[in-house]
Coordinates of C-alpha atoms in Angstrom, one line a residue:
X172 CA 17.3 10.0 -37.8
X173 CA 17.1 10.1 -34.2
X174 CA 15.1 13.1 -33.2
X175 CA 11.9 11.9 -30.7
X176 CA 8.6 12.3 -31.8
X177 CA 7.6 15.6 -31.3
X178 CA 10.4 17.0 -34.1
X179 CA 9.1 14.9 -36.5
X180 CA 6.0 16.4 -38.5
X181 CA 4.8 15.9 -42.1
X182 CA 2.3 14.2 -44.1
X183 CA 3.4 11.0 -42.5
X184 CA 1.6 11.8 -39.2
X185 CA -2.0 11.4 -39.8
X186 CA -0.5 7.7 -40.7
X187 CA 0.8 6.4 -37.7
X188 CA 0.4 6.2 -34.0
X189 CA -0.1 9.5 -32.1
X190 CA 2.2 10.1 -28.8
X191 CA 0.4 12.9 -27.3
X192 CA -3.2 14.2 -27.5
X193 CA -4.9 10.6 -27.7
X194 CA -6.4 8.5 -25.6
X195 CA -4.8 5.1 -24.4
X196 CA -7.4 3.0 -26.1
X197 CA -7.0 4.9 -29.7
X198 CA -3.4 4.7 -29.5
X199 CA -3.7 0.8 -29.0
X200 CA -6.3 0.4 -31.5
X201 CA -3.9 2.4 -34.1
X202 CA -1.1 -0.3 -33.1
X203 CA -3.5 -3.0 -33.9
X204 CA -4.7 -1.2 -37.2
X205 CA -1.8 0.4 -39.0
X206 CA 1.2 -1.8 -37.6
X207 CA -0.8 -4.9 -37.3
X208 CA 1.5 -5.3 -33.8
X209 CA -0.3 -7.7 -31.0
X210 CA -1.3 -5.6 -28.1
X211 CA -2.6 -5.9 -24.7
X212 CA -3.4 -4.1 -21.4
X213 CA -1.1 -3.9 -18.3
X214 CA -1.3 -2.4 -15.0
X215 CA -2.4 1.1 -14.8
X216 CA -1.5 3.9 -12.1
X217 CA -3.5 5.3 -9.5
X218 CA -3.7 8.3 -7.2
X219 CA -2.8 7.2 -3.2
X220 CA -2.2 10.0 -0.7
X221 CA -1.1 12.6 -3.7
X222 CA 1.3 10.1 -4.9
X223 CA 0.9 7.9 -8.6
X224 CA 0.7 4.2 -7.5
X225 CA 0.8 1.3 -9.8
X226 CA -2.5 -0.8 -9.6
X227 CA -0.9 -4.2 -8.6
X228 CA -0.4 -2.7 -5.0
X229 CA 3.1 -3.2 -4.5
X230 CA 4.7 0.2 -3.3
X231 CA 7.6 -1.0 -4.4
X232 CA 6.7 -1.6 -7.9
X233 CA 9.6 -1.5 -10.4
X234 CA 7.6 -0.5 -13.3
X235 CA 4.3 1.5 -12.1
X236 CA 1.8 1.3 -14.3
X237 CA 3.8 -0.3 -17.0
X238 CA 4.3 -4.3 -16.7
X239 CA 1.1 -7.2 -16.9
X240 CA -1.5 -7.2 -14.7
X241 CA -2.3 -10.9 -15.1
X242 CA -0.2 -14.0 -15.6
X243 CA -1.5 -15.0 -18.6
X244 CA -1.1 -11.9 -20.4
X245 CA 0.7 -13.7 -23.7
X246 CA -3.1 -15.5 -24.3
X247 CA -4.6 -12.2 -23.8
X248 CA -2.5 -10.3 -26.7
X249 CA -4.7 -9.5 -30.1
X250 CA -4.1 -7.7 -32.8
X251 CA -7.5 -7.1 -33.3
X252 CA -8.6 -3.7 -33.1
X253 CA -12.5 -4.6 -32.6
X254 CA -11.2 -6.9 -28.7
X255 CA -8.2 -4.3 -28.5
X256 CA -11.1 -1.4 -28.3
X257 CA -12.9 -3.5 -25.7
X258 CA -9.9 -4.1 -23.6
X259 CA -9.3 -0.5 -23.0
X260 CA -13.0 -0.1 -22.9
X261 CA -13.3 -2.0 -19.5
X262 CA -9.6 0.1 -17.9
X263 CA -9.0 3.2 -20.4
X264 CA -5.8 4.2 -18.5
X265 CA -4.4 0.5 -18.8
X266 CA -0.7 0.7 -20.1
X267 CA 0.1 -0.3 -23.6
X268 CA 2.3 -3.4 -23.7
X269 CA 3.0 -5.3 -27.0
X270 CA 4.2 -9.2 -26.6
X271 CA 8.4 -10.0 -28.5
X272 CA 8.6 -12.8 -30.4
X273 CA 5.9 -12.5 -33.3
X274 CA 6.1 -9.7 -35.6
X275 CA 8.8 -8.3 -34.0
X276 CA 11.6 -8.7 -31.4
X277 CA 13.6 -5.9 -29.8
X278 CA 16.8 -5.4 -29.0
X279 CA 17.2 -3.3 -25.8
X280 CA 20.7 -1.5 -24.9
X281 CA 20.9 1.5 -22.4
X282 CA 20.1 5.0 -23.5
X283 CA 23.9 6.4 -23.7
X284 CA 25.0 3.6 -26.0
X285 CA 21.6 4.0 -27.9
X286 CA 22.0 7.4 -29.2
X287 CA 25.2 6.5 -29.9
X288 CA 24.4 3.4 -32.6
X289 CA 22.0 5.6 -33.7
X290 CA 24.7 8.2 -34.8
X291 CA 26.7 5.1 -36.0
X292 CA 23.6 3.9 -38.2
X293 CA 22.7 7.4 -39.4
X294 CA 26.5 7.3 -40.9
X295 CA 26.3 3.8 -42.0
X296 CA 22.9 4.9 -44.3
X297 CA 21.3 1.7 -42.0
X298 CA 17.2 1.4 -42.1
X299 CA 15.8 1.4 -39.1
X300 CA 12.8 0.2 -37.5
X301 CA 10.9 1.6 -35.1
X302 CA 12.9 2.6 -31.4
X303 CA 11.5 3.8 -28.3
X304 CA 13.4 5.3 -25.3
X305 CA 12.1 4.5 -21.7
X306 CA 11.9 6.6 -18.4
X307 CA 14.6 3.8 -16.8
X308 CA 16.7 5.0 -19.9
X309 CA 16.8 2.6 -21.8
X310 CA 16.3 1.9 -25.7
X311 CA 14.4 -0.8 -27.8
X312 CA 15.0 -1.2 -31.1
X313 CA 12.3 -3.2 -33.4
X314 CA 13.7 -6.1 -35.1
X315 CA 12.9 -9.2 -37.0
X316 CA 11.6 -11.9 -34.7
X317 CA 14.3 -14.6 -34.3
X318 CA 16.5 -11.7 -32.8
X319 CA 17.1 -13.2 -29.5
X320 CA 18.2 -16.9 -30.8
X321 CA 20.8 -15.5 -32.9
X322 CA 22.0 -12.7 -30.9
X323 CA 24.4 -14.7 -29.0
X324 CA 26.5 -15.7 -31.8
X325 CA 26.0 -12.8 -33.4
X326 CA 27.9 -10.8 -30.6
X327 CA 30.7 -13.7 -30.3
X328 CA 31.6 -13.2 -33.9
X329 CA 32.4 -9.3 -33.3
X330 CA 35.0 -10.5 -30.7
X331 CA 32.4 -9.9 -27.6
X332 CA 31.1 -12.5 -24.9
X333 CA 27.2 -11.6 -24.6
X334 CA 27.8 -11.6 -20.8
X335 CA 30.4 -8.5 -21.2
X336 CA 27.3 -6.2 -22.9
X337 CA 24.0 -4.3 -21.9
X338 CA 22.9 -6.0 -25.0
X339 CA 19.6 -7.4 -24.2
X340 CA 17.1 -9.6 -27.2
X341 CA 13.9 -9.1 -26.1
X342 CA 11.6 -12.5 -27.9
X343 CA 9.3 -15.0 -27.0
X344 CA 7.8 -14.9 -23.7
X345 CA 8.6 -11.0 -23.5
X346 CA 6.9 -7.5 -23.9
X347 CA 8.0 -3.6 -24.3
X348 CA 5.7 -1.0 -23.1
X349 CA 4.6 1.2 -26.1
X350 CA 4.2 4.7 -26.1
X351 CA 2.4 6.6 -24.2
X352 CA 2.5 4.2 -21.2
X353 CA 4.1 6.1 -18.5
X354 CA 6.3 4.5 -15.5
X355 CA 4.7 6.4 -12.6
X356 CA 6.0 9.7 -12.2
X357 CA 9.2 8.5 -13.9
X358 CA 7.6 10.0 -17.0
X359 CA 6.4 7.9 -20.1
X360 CA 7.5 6.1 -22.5
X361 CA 8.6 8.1 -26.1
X362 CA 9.6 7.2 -29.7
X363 CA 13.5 7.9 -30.7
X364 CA 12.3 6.5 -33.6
X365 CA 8.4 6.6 -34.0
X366 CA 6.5 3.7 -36.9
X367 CA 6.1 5.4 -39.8
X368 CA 5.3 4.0 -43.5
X369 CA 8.8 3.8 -44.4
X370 CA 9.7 1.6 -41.7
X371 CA 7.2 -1.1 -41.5
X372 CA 9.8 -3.1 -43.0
X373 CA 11.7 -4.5 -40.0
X374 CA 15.2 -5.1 -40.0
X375 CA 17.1 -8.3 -39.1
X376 CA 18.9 -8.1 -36.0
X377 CA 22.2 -8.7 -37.7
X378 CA 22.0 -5.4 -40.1
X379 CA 21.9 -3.6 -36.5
X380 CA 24.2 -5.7 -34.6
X381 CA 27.7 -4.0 -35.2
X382 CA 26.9 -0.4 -34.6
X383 CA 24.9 -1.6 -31.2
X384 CA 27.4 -4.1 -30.0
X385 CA 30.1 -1.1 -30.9
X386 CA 28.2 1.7 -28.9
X387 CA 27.4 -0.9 -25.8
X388 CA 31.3 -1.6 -25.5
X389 CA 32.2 2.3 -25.7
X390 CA 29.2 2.2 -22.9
X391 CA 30.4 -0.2 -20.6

């Protein structure tokens, strides 16, 4: 269940969003087209003195090349693939970033205690949506929207207090960086768990919250 993307082959592939060999723009296009997911362009990285810099300027930058390049980024999301295309058009190394909180949400737990629900749901015959594993190690699963109002309680009734878990709900207001945006010379972003037909059915955060909340508190 949770090999990246480069195990997984068969006819499925010519279905769903490349991770290596295409451009920027087609990937986002594909999101737009096959997962009918909301996209929009971020910041980009740039070459200064032999070094990958992220295009907002700050040296500093947390996330190179990987986080909004505008303030009003949530007006600029489509899930068009015609204004997506023309996006990428005018910056073709732009980052992918797709907008939380309207066709899906995502629930983001660090790396260690991801593979480790994944194990957990691979044993507990769960369906999963799609996951993706970042370069600050971390891992996002793809839920239902909604995910990060009921989260809170959802956590309290296994016995946690949210506050005591790397348990993050990703929703309204919020973004992940898709694959193949890459975090300066961090490396880029991957599927654990890449779209495929079988999983454009998203889960609701609550069929996913036990083996998550389980793997974070082994994690702590």
């Amino acid at each position: 269940m949770f090999c990246v993307e480069e195990t997984i082959a068969g006819t499925e592939a010519a279905q769903i969003p490349k991770q290596r060999g295409e451009s920027l723009l087609e990937t986002a296009v594909r999101y737009a087209e096959e997962r009918h997911w909301d996209v929009f362009p971020g910041t980009w990285l740039e070459p200064v003195d032999g070094v990958q810099r992220c295009s907002c300027g700050d040296p500093a930058c947390a996330a190179p090349g990987a986080h909004p390049s505008r303030e009003d980024w949530a007006t600029q999301a489509t899930g068009s693939a015609t204004v997506a295309r023309r996006m990428w058009q005018k910056q073709p190394t732009a980052s992918i970033l797709l907008p939380t909180g309207r066709t899906f949400d995502a629930i983001s737990v660090t790396e260690t205690a991801g593979f480790l629900a994944l194990a957990r749901m691979e044993r507990m015959e769960l369906t999963l949506g799609p996951v993706t594993l970042t370069p600050d190690r971390r891992m996002q699963f793809f839920v239902l929207p909604g995910a990060s109002v009921k989260l809170p309680d959802l956590v309290r009734k296994l016995g946690w207090t949210p506050s005591s878990l790397d348990l993050v709900a990703l929703g309204e207001g919020a973004y992940v960086a898709a694959p193949p945006t890459r975090y300066g010379s961090s490396g880029a972003v991957q599927w654990a768990c890449r779209p495929t037909p079988a999983n454009r059915w998203l889960p609701d955060a609550e069929e996913l919250i036990s083996p998550l909340a389980y793997a974070c508190g082994r994690d702590r």
